[in-house]
Short mmCIF file of C-alpha atoms and ligand atoms in Angstrom, two decimals:
data_model
loop_
_atom_site.label_atom_id
_atom_site.label_comp_id
_atom_site.label_asym_id
_atom_site.label_seq_id
_atom_site.Cartn_x
_atom_site.Cartn_y
_atom_site.Cartn_z
CA MET A 1 117.56 121.26 111.76
CA PRO A 2 115.18 123.90 110.37
CA THR A 3 111.99 122.63 108.87
CA VAL A 4 109.86 124.14 106.18
CA ALA A 5 106.69 122.14 105.97
CA ALA A 6 105.19 118.95 107.19
CA LEU A 7 103.01 116.91 104.93
CA GLU A 8 100.78 113.99 105.16
CA SER A 9 99.73 113.50 101.64
CA GLY A 10 101.53 114.21 98.40
CA GLY A 11 100.55 115.47 95.04
CA GLY A 12 100.47 112.34 92.98
CA GLY A 13 96.88 111.52 93.70
CA GLY A 14 97.80 108.97 96.38
CA GLN A 15 99.35 108.82 99.82
CA ASP A 16 102.73 110.29 100.54
CA PHE A 17 104.84 109.50 103.58
CA PRO A 18 105.11 111.84 106.55
CA ALA A 19 108.11 114.04 106.03
CA LYS A 20 109.39 117.55 106.46
CA LEU A 21 111.70 119.31 104.09
CA THR A 22 114.60 119.30 106.53
CA GLY A 23 117.79 121.34 106.45
CA GLN A 24 119.67 118.06 106.24
CA VAL A 25 117.97 117.13 102.96
CA LEU A 26 118.52 120.61 101.59
CA ILE A 27 122.20 120.70 102.51
CA CYS A 28 122.88 117.18 101.24
CA SER A 29 121.13 117.92 97.95
CA ILE A 30 123.05 121.13 97.43
CA ILE A 31 126.42 119.53 98.23
CA ALA A 32 125.75 116.57 95.95
CA ALA A 33 124.61 118.92 93.23
CA PHE A 34 128.18 120.22 93.10
CA GLY A 35 128.73 117.13 90.96
CA GLY A 36 126.65 119.08 88.44
CA LEU A 37 128.98 122.04 88.81
CA MET A 38 131.92 119.84 87.78
CA PHE A 39 130.01 118.53 84.81
CA GLY A 40 128.79 121.95 83.74
CA TYR A 41 132.20 123.56 84.13
CA ASP A 42 133.55 121.04 81.77
CA ILE A 43 130.83 121.50 79.19
CA GLY A 44 131.31 125.25 79.25
CA ILE A 45 135.08 125.39 79.29
CA SER A 46 135.91 123.42 76.15
CA GLY A 47 134.09 125.63 73.65
CA GLY A 48 135.89 128.77 74.82
CA VAL A 49 139.27 127.11 75.11
CA THR A 50 139.05 125.67 71.62
CA SER A 51 138.47 129.13 70.21
CA MET A 52 141.53 130.62 71.99
CA ASP A 53 144.46 131.32 69.70
CA SER A 54 147.15 130.42 72.24
CA PHE A 55 145.54 127.02 72.79
CA LEU A 56 145.09 126.34 69.10
CA MET A 57 148.62 127.42 68.36
CA LYS A 58 150.05 125.00 70.91
CA PHE A 59 147.94 121.92 70.22
CA PHE A 60 146.07 122.40 66.95
CA HIS A 61 148.30 124.44 64.70
CA GLU A 62 146.47 123.52 61.52
CA VAL A 63 143.16 124.83 62.86
CA TYR A 64 144.89 127.98 64.00
CA GLU A 65 146.19 128.67 60.53
CA ARG A 66 142.92 127.87 58.86
CA LYS A 67 141.00 130.12 61.25
CA HIS A 68 143.10 133.07 60.21
CA GLU A 69 142.73 132.55 56.50
CA VAL A 70 140.09 135.03 55.48
CA LYS A 71 138.86 132.99 52.57
CA GLU A 72 138.23 129.82 54.51
CA ASN A 73 134.66 128.57 54.28
CA ASN A 74 132.59 130.00 57.15
CA TYR A 75 131.06 126.69 57.98
CA CYS A 76 134.27 124.67 57.83
CA LYS A 77 137.05 126.60 59.47
CA TYR A 78 136.96 124.65 62.72
CA ASP A 79 136.42 121.25 61.18
CA ASN A 80 139.22 119.19 62.65
CA GLU A 81 138.80 115.72 64.06
CA TYR A 82 141.46 116.15 66.75
CA LEU A 83 139.89 119.33 67.97
CA GLN A 84 136.59 117.50 68.21
CA LEU A 85 138.29 114.61 69.93
CA PHE A 86 139.53 117.02 72.57
CA THR A 87 135.94 117.90 73.43
CA SER A 88 134.41 114.49 72.96
CA SER A 89 137.02 112.20 74.57
CA LEU A 90 135.63 113.09 77.95
CA TYR A 91 132.26 111.60 77.08
CA LEU A 92 133.75 108.35 75.87
CA ALA A 93 135.53 107.95 79.17
CA ALA A 94 132.32 108.86 80.97
CA ILE A 95 130.41 106.02 79.30
CA VAL A 96 132.87 103.42 80.51
CA ALA A 97 133.06 105.08 83.90
CA SER A 98 129.31 105.22 84.40
CA PHE A 99 129.14 101.46 83.92
CA ALA A 100 131.77 100.97 86.61
CA ALA A 101 129.98 103.56 88.71
CA SER A 102 126.66 101.74 88.51
CA LEU A 103 128.27 98.64 90.06
CA PHE A 104 130.27 100.68 92.56
CA CYS A 105 127.19 102.65 93.54
CA LYS A 106 125.22 99.52 94.29
CA ARG A 107 127.98 97.78 96.15
CA PHE A 108 129.44 100.63 98.18
CA GLY A 109 126.70 103.25 98.16
CA ARG A 110 126.00 106.65 96.64
CA LYS A 111 128.29 108.61 98.95
CA PRO A 112 131.61 106.84 98.12
CA THR A 113 130.69 107.05 94.42
CA ILE A 114 130.37 110.81 94.74
CA GLN A 115 133.72 110.92 96.55
CA ALA A 116 135.40 108.89 93.81
CA ALA A 117 133.94 111.27 91.21
CA SER A 118 135.53 114.28 92.83
CA ILE A 119 138.95 112.59 93.03
CA PHE A 120 138.92 111.63 89.34
CA PHE A 121 137.87 115.10 88.44
CA LEU A 122 140.63 116.68 90.48
CA LEU A 123 143.27 114.53 88.80
CA GLY A 124 141.90 115.41 85.36
CA ALA A 125 141.99 119.12 86.10
CA ILE A 126 145.61 118.94 87.26
CA LEU A 127 146.72 117.00 84.19
CA ASP A 128 144.97 119.36 81.79
CA ALA A 129 146.23 122.53 83.41
CA ALA A 130 149.78 121.20 83.25
CA ALA A 131 149.51 119.67 79.76
CA LEU A 132 152.72 119.80 77.73
CA ASN A 133 151.39 117.92 74.75
CA ILE A 134 148.19 116.63 73.23
CA TYR A 135 148.53 113.25 74.98
CA MET A 136 148.59 114.81 78.42
CA LEU A 137 145.68 116.95 77.40
CA ILE A 138 143.59 113.99 76.30
CA ALA A 139 144.63 111.94 79.37
CA GLY A 140 143.33 114.78 81.52
CA ARG A 141 140.06 114.71 79.60
CA LEU A 142 139.77 110.99 80.25
CA PHE A 143 140.09 111.48 84.01
CA LEU A 144 137.56 114.28 83.88
CA GLY A 145 135.31 111.89 81.98
CA ALA A 146 135.64 109.30 84.71
CA GLY A 147 134.66 111.98 87.22
CA VAL A 148 131.63 112.94 85.16
CA GLY A 149 130.61 109.28 84.76
CA PHE A 150 130.77 108.60 88.49
CA GLY A 151 129.17 111.90 89.46
CA ASN A 152 126.32 111.77 86.98
CA GLN A 153 125.53 108.21 87.95
CA ALA A 154 125.41 108.86 91.68
CA VAL A 155 124.18 112.41 92.19
CA PRO A 156 120.70 112.34 90.60
CA LEU A 157 119.98 108.99 92.26
CA PHE A 158 121.26 110.27 95.56
CA ILE A 159 119.01 113.32 95.50
CA SER A 160 115.94 111.43 94.28
CA GLU A 161 116.37 108.90 97.08
CA ILE A 162 116.76 111.35 99.95
CA ALA A 163 114.11 113.84 98.81
CA PRO A 164 110.52 113.62 100.09
CA ALA A 165 108.32 112.77 97.08
CA ARG A 166 106.62 116.12 97.07
CA TYR A 167 109.87 118.04 96.70
CA ARG A 168 111.82 115.53 94.64
CA GLY A 169 111.55 117.39 91.34
CA GLY A 170 112.72 120.74 92.67
CA LEU A 171 115.56 119.24 94.72
CA ASN A 172 116.77 117.02 91.92
CA ILE A 173 116.88 119.99 89.58
CA CYS A 174 119.51 121.55 91.89
CA PHE A 175 121.81 119.16 90.02
CA GLN A 176 120.87 120.72 86.70
CA LEU A 177 120.99 124.20 88.25
CA LEU A 178 124.60 123.65 89.20
CA ILE A 179 125.33 122.24 85.74
CA THR A 180 124.14 125.53 84.32
CA VAL A 181 126.07 127.54 86.92
CA GLY A 182 129.16 125.52 85.98
CA ILE A 183 128.68 126.33 82.31
CA LEU A 184 128.20 130.01 83.11
CA VAL A 185 131.23 130.23 85.40
CA ALA A 186 133.30 128.50 82.73
CA ASN A 187 132.16 131.00 80.13
CA VAL A 188 132.99 133.94 82.38
CA ILE A 189 136.40 132.47 83.16
CA ASN A 190 137.07 131.89 79.47
CA TYR A 191 136.11 135.45 78.74
CA GLY A 192 138.67 136.64 81.31
CA THR A 193 141.46 134.22 80.46
CA SER A 194 141.16 134.75 76.73
CA GLN A 195 142.70 138.19 77.36
CA LEU A 196 145.80 136.53 78.84
CA GLN A 197 148.00 135.65 75.94
CA GLU A 198 150.09 132.64 76.81
CA TYR A 199 148.58 130.63 79.56
CA GLY A 200 144.94 131.71 79.77
CA TRP A 201 143.77 128.29 78.69
CA ARG A 202 145.72 126.67 81.54
CA ILE A 203 143.78 128.69 84.09
CA SER A 204 140.53 127.79 82.34
CA LEU A 205 141.27 124.08 82.36
CA GLY A 206 142.78 124.07 85.85
CA GLY A 207 139.72 125.85 87.24
CA ALA A 208 137.92 122.51 87.12
CA ALA A 209 139.81 121.64 90.30
CA VAL A 210 137.74 124.11 92.34
CA PRO A 211 134.33 122.38 92.06
CA ALA A 212 136.09 119.04 92.51
CA ILE A 213 137.63 120.16 95.80
CA ILE A 214 134.32 121.61 97.01
CA LEU A 215 132.57 118.33 96.24
CA LEU A 216 135.30 116.27 97.85
CA VAL A 217 135.19 118.25 101.09
CA GLY A 218 131.38 118.42 101.05
CA SER A 219 131.03 114.72 100.45
CA PHE A 220 132.28 114.02 103.97
CA ILE A 221 129.28 115.90 105.36
CA ILE A 222 126.50 114.21 103.40
CA VAL A 223 124.55 111.16 104.60
CA GLU A 224 124.26 107.88 102.76
CA THR A 225 120.75 107.37 101.37
CA PRO A 226 118.45 105.20 103.52
CA THR A 227 117.67 103.13 100.41
CA SER A 228 121.31 102.33 99.80
CA LEU A 229 121.89 101.50 103.48
CA ILE A 230 118.87 99.22 103.66
CA GLU A 231 119.75 97.64 100.34
CA ARG A 232 123.15 96.75 101.75
CA GLY A 233 121.61 95.22 104.88
CA LYS A 234 122.29 98.14 107.24
CA LEU A 235 118.71 98.35 108.46
CA GLU A 236 119.32 100.16 111.69
CA ALA A 237 121.50 102.82 110.10
CA GLY A 238 118.90 103.14 107.33
CA LEU A 239 116.10 103.72 109.82
CA LYS A 240 118.14 106.22 111.79
CA THR A 241 119.09 108.17 108.68
CA LEU A 242 115.52 108.13 107.45
CA ARG A 243 114.30 109.63 110.73
CA ARG A 244 117.02 112.24 110.62
CA ILE A 245 116.43 113.37 107.05
CA ARG A 246 112.64 113.28 107.30
CA GLY A 247 112.57 115.25 110.54
CA VAL A 248 109.76 113.07 111.98
CA HIS A 249 109.92 110.04 114.24
CA ASP A 250 107.21 108.10 112.53
CA VAL A 251 108.88 106.92 109.35
CA ASP A 252 107.63 103.34 109.66
CA ARG A 253 105.55 103.33 106.50
CA GLU A 254 108.33 104.71 104.34
CA PHE A 255 110.85 102.40 105.94
CA GLU A 256 108.58 99.44 105.21
CA GLU A 257 108.16 100.58 101.66
CA ILE A 258 111.91 100.74 101.13
CA LEU A 259 112.34 97.41 102.88
CA HIS A 260 109.66 95.95 100.67
CA ALA A 261 111.41 97.32 97.60
CA THR A 262 114.76 95.87 98.67
CA GLU A 263 113.23 92.47 99.47
CA LEU A 264 111.51 92.45 96.14
CA ALA A 265 114.76 93.40 94.49
CA LYS A 266 116.61 90.59 96.27
CA LYS A 267 113.97 88.04 95.36
CA VAL A 268 114.09 88.68 91.67
CA GLU A 269 117.66 89.67 91.40
CA THR A 270 120.65 87.71 90.44
CA ASN A 271 121.92 90.27 88.05
CA SER A 272 120.29 93.66 87.77
CA PHE A 273 121.32 94.05 84.13
CA ARG A 274 119.57 90.79 83.29
CA ASN A 275 116.56 91.98 85.24
CA LEU A 276 116.44 95.04 83.15
CA MET A 277 115.84 92.93 80.08
CA LYS A 278 112.60 91.56 81.51
CA ARG A 279 109.35 92.61 79.89
CA SER A 280 108.18 94.56 82.93
CA SER A 281 111.36 96.66 82.91
CA ARG A 282 110.90 97.74 79.34
CA PRO A 283 108.73 100.81 79.91
CA GLN A 284 111.18 102.45 82.31
CA LEU A 285 114.19 101.40 80.28
CA ILE A 286 112.78 102.73 77.02
CA CYS A 287 111.53 105.98 78.49
CA GLY A 288 114.60 106.65 80.67
CA THR A 289 116.98 106.04 77.82
CA ILE A 290 115.05 107.79 75.11
CA LEU A 291 114.62 110.88 77.26
CA GLN A 292 118.38 111.27 77.31
CA VAL A 293 118.67 110.69 73.56
CA PHE A 294 116.08 113.37 72.99
CA GLN A 295 117.74 115.69 75.47
CA GLN A 296 120.89 115.62 73.40
CA PHE A 297 119.16 115.76 70.03
CA THR A 298 117.57 119.07 70.92
CA GLY A 299 120.98 120.27 69.76
CA ILE A 300 121.69 121.95 73.10
CA ASN A 301 125.34 121.03 73.16
CA VAL A 302 125.95 122.59 69.82
CA ILE A 303 125.24 125.80 71.67
CA MET A 304 126.99 124.82 74.90
CA PHE A 305 130.22 123.59 73.33
CA TYR A 306 130.43 125.65 70.25
CA ALA A 307 128.53 128.89 70.92
CA PRO A 308 131.71 130.99 70.73
CA VAL A 309 132.71 129.20 67.54
CA LEU A 310 129.19 129.61 66.14
CA PHE A 311 129.09 133.29 66.98
CA GLN A 312 132.50 133.81 65.39
CA THR A 313 131.24 132.03 62.29
CA MET A 314 128.43 134.58 62.13
CA GLY A 315 131.00 137.35 62.13
CA PHE A 316 131.11 138.37 65.81
CA GLY A 317 134.61 139.27 67.02
CA SER A 318 136.46 136.88 69.28
CA SER A 319 135.59 138.52 72.57
CA ALA A 320 132.07 139.47 71.49
CA SER A 321 131.59 135.77 70.84
CA LEU A 322 132.76 134.76 74.27
CA LEU A 323 130.60 137.48 75.77
CA SER A 324 127.54 136.18 73.90
CA ALA A 325 128.28 132.77 75.33
CA VAL A 326 128.19 134.36 78.80
CA VAL A 327 124.77 135.83 78.06
CA THR A 328 123.49 132.45 76.86
CA GLY A 329 124.88 130.90 80.04
CA LEU A 330 123.01 133.41 82.17
CA VAL A 331 119.74 132.64 80.41
CA ASN A 332 120.41 128.97 81.05
CA VAL A 333 120.81 129.46 84.81
CA ILE A 334 117.81 131.73 85.26
CA SER A 335 115.52 129.49 83.23
CA THR A 336 116.52 126.45 85.26
CA LEU A 337 115.20 128.25 88.35
CA VAL A 338 111.83 128.32 86.61
CA ALA A 339 111.93 124.53 86.45
CA ILE A 340 112.78 124.21 90.15
CA PHE A 341 109.71 126.16 91.15
CA THR A 342 107.27 124.67 88.67
CA VAL A 343 108.15 121.01 88.26
CA ASP A 344 106.41 119.75 91.40
CA ARG A 345 103.47 122.04 90.91
CA PHE A 346 102.58 121.68 87.22
CA GLY A 347 104.25 118.34 86.66
CA ARG A 348 106.88 117.09 84.26
CA ARG A 349 104.78 116.72 81.13
CA VAL A 350 103.55 120.31 80.95
CA LEU A 351 107.12 121.61 80.96
CA LEU A 352 108.28 119.11 78.36
CA LEU A 353 105.41 119.88 76.01
CA GLU A 354 105.54 123.65 76.28
CA SER A 355 109.24 123.74 75.55
CA VAL A 356 108.87 121.62 72.44
CA PHE A 357 107.01 124.48 70.76
CA GLN A 358 109.47 127.06 71.98
CA MET A 359 112.56 125.16 70.87
CA LEU A 360 111.04 124.20 67.55
CA ILE A 361 110.28 127.79 66.61
CA ALA A 362 113.71 129.01 67.73
CA GLN A 363 115.66 126.31 65.88
CA SER A 364 113.77 126.56 62.63
CA VAL A 365 113.81 130.36 62.43
CA MET A 366 117.53 130.28 63.22
CA GLY A 367 118.09 127.76 60.43
CA GLY A 368 116.06 129.93 58.03
CA ILE A 369 118.06 133.08 58.79
CA LEU A 370 121.40 131.36 58.47
CA MET A 371 120.34 129.70 55.24
CA LYS A 372 119.41 133.03 53.74
CA PHE A 373 122.16 135.25 55.07
CA LEU A 374 125.23 133.21 55.84
CA GLN A 375 126.92 131.84 52.76
CA SER A 376 130.30 130.17 52.68
CA THR A 377 132.56 133.16 52.66
CA ASN A 378 130.50 136.27 53.34
CA GLU A 379 130.08 138.24 56.51
CA MET A 380 126.51 138.08 57.81
CA PRO A 381 124.57 141.36 58.28
CA GLN A 382 124.96 142.19 61.99
CA ILE A 383 121.28 142.69 62.62
CA TYR A 384 120.56 139.10 61.62
CA ALA A 385 123.50 137.83 63.62
CA LYS A 386 121.95 139.57 66.63
CA ILE A 387 118.54 138.05 65.93
CA VAL A 388 120.15 134.62 65.80
CA ALA A 389 121.85 135.30 69.13
CA LEU A 390 118.44 136.21 70.58
CA LEU A 391 116.89 133.03 69.20
CA VAL A 392 119.70 131.06 70.79
CA CYS A 393 118.57 132.51 74.13
CA VAL A 394 114.92 131.58 73.47
CA PHE A 395 116.00 128.06 72.63
CA VAL A 396 118.26 127.73 75.67
CA ALA A 397 115.51 129.00 77.98
CA GLY A 398 113.08 126.39 76.67
CA PHE A 399 115.62 123.63 77.13
CA ALA A 400 116.63 124.80 80.58
CA TRP A 401 113.17 124.56 82.11
CA SER A 402 112.33 121.23 80.55
CA TRP A 403 114.42 118.64 78.74
CA GLY A 404 117.62 119.72 80.47
CA PRO A 405 116.63 119.03 84.07
CA LEU A 406 113.97 116.44 83.30
CA GLY A 407 116.37 114.39 81.21
CA TRP A 408 118.12 113.70 84.53
CA LEU A 409 115.21 113.82 86.94
CA ILE A 410 112.82 111.41 85.28
CA PRO A 411 115.28 108.52 84.72
CA SER A 412 116.37 108.84 88.34
CA GLU A 413 112.84 108.42 89.67
CA ILE A 414 111.15 105.87 87.43
CA PHE A 415 113.07 102.63 88.03
CA PRO A 416 112.15 100.22 90.81
CA LEU A 417 115.01 99.44 93.14
CA GLU A 418 115.92 96.14 91.52
CA THR A 419 116.82 97.87 88.28
CA ARG A 420 117.57 101.38 89.49
CA ASN A 421 121.37 101.42 89.23
CA ALA A 422 121.50 99.44 86.02
CA GLY A 423 118.61 101.35 84.46
CA PHE A 424 120.02 104.70 85.38
CA PHE A 425 123.35 103.61 83.95
CA PHE A 426 121.66 103.17 80.57
CA ALA A 427 120.23 106.63 80.82
CA VAL A 428 123.53 108.25 81.84
CA SER A 429 125.56 106.40 79.25
CA MET A 430 123.05 107.20 76.54
CA ASN A 431 123.43 110.84 77.48
CA MET A 432 127.21 110.54 77.26
CA LEU A 433 127.08 108.62 74.00
CA CYS A 434 124.83 111.16 72.32
CA THR A 435 126.86 114.03 73.74
CA PHE A 436 129.95 112.35 72.34
CA LEU A 437 128.33 111.91 68.94
CA ILE A 438 127.26 115.50 68.77
CA ALA A 439 130.54 116.87 70.11
CA GLN A 440 132.47 114.71 67.67
CA ALA A 441 130.29 115.27 64.65
CA PHE A 442 129.01 118.79 64.97
CA LEU A 443 131.84 120.70 63.36
CA SER A 444 131.89 118.28 60.43
CA MET A 445 128.09 118.39 60.18
CA LEU A 446 128.18 122.18 60.21
CA CYS A 447 130.74 122.07 57.42
CA ARG A 448 128.64 119.70 55.29
CA MET A 449 125.02 120.46 56.19
CA ARG A 450 125.58 124.17 56.89
CA SER A 451 122.42 125.80 58.17
CA GLY A 452 120.52 122.56 57.43
CA ILE A 453 121.83 121.29 60.75
CA PHE A 454 119.25 123.40 62.56
CA PHE A 455 116.44 121.75 60.60
CA PHE A 456 117.90 118.39 61.48
CA PHE A 457 117.49 119.21 65.16
CA SER A 458 114.01 120.66 64.55
CA ALA A 459 112.88 117.29 63.21
CA TRP A 460 114.05 115.64 66.41
CA ILE A 461 112.14 118.17 68.47
CA VAL A 462 108.90 117.18 66.70
CA LEU A 463 109.54 113.53 67.64
CA MET A 464 110.18 114.53 71.23
CA GLY A 465 106.84 116.28 71.39
CA LEU A 466 105.02 113.16 70.21
CA PHE A 467 106.88 111.03 72.71
CA ALA A 468 106.17 113.31 75.67
CA GLY A 469 102.56 113.72 74.61
CA PHE A 470 101.69 110.06 74.22
CA PHE A 471 104.19 107.89 76.02
CA LEU A 472 105.48 109.56 79.12
CA PRO A 473 103.49 109.05 82.34
CA GLU A 474 103.33 111.86 84.88
CA THR A 475 105.55 111.12 87.88
CA LYS A 476 104.95 114.25 89.93
CA GLY A 477 104.53 113.60 93.67
CA ILE A 478 104.63 109.81 93.48
CA PRO A 479 106.99 108.20 96.02
CA ILE A 480 109.92 106.72 94.16
CA ASP A 481 109.27 103.15 95.31
CA GLU A 482 105.62 103.26 94.23
CA MET A 483 106.27 104.29 90.66
CA ASN A 484 105.33 100.97 89.07
CA GLU A 485 101.97 100.82 90.80
CA ARG A 486 100.99 104.43 90.41
CA ALA A 487 102.56 105.54 87.16
CA TRP A 488 103.40 102.66 84.84
CA LYS A 489 100.60 100.25 85.58
CA LYS A 490 98.11 103.05 85.03
CA HIS A 491 99.48 104.31 81.74
CA TRP A 492 97.33 103.57 78.66
CA PHE A 493 100.21 102.09 76.72
CA TRP A 494 102.74 100.76 79.22
CA LYS A 495 100.25 98.96 81.48
CA ARG A 496 100.23 95.99 79.09
CA TYR A 497 103.81 95.23 80.09
CA PHE A 498 102.68 94.40 83.59
CA ASP A 499 99.73 92.19 82.74
CA GLU A 500 101.17 88.91 83.90
CA GLU A 501 103.13 90.31 86.81
CA GLU A 502 101.82 89.99 90.32
CA SER A 503 103.72 92.00 92.83
CA PRO A 504 104.31 90.14 96.09
CA ALA A 505 102.55 91.42 99.19
CA PRO A 506 104.34 94.21 101.09
CA ALA A 507 106.86 93.26 103.73
CA HIS A 508 105.32 92.98 107.14
CA LEU A 509 106.43 94.40 110.33
CA GLU A 510 108.86 91.71 111.47
CA TRP A 511 111.68 94.19 111.16
CA LYS A 512 110.41 95.79 114.33
CA ASP A 513 111.15 92.62 116.26
CA THR A 514 114.55 92.08 114.77
CA MET A 515 115.84 95.53 115.32
CA THR A 516 116.64 97.65 118.34
CA ARG A 517 114.47 100.72 118.07
CA ASN A 518 115.89 104.10 118.98
C1 LIG B 601 122.82 118.22 79.57
C2 LIG B 601 124.08 118.74 79.00
C3 LIG B 601 123.88 120.19 78.61
C4 LIG B 601 123.38 120.99 79.79
C5 LIG B 601 123.07 122.41 79.40
C6 LIG B 601 122.41 119.06 80.73
O1 LIG B 601 121.25 118.58 81.26
O2 LIG B 601 122.98 116.87 79.95
O3 LIG B 601 124.46 117.96 77.93
O4 LIG B 601 125.06 120.74 78.15
O5 LIG B 601 122.24 120.40 80.32
O6 LIG B 601 122.63 123.16 80.48
#
């Protein structure tokens, strides 16, 4: 396997374990990140499909008619609870599925969870592409949701566990990168299929099968994470895999650290959900969950789901709207690359804080322009519509190099092993719940709050800034199983939650006697 760099000490101010960035880690991370492609494809496809006439005519006739009435209120023409349910049903299913996935992931490992995700997703894509009625359509969405729940639960954990600490941020963000690629591809496909009268939407929805198949095939190549193997008692396989993915023979210290974490987990654990309710789990639980709430309340999915609808509301033609969504998608992908190359160098907090300013300015100016120039039934002056489109790009860029990827990365790296699956479940399901709420409520909110909706999101962005500034510890470069010691117990606020806790001494080297060494 090719190697890029060897390291002895990491960037978190303490000791890192010996490791190279091996080809194996790179390949496994990229394959797993295809789970992000499935997720992203889905996010991107629904907005475009729900603005296609042929789709509306078949499943949502009322919306179709309203859309073509010239006098219909600009802000209200897409307000239809079934149309919103089409988009949001997936996220409901994903919440339930991510709970099941957290148990499955712990019991059977990360790899089978990723495989299950791709199978659910494939079934969903087939059902949706073949849908004859609204029930089939929604059933397809539910399967896709199960795929997203399983994938989003397993993939970020998988990558964070196999990555050397020093590269964890960048590698983990491959997941987000493929989310953004998925959104972009979906937008491009929608742009193409919207020209096909009858069945364009079927191609769009069926296209979800492609990333699912890639992930399914790829998932047979990836390794299981050493942590998951060791946690399930497969010490020898865990050690072997660790040596293979680290590209060095001397992995004893890291192996001991993982062993220590698993022993600690077993000692305290009867039920990891109950464990999560303990006082010392509160800092990670609060921060992991709230990060996902904030991620969604940036308002990003208003843009991701409804950009074409939003652009049409501002008076862009149907295909100009889809094209603008493609441009936004491109900005999203490129800006995520910025995060990959900066997150392990400058740290998580710098990115989060910078983007707060950027997103705040973009959202509030956008709100101001719409308030002034877009009334209920007028057509907005094109120059302002274009400025709003530009501000959308500024906003998306800020999100894409901060709260987007870090909303997934940080919750996947902050929990100790004994609460990792359960804790990450809370983060994933909070993401799904908030996505659901926004997907379900946005069109009605737009109808009632009009441009005020952008100020609503701006207020959230201010809160996010305060949270990142005062309450989030820096996790850059810290090995995942040392997070409590080196991040939480040192934080000015959260350290009080650990006062009474004494962590047991590290596991000693008996494993060497009980195991055949290779
Ligand atoms: C979020 C999605 C969002 C996407 C946009 C992801 O991190 O979880 O809700 O649509 O980023 O790129």
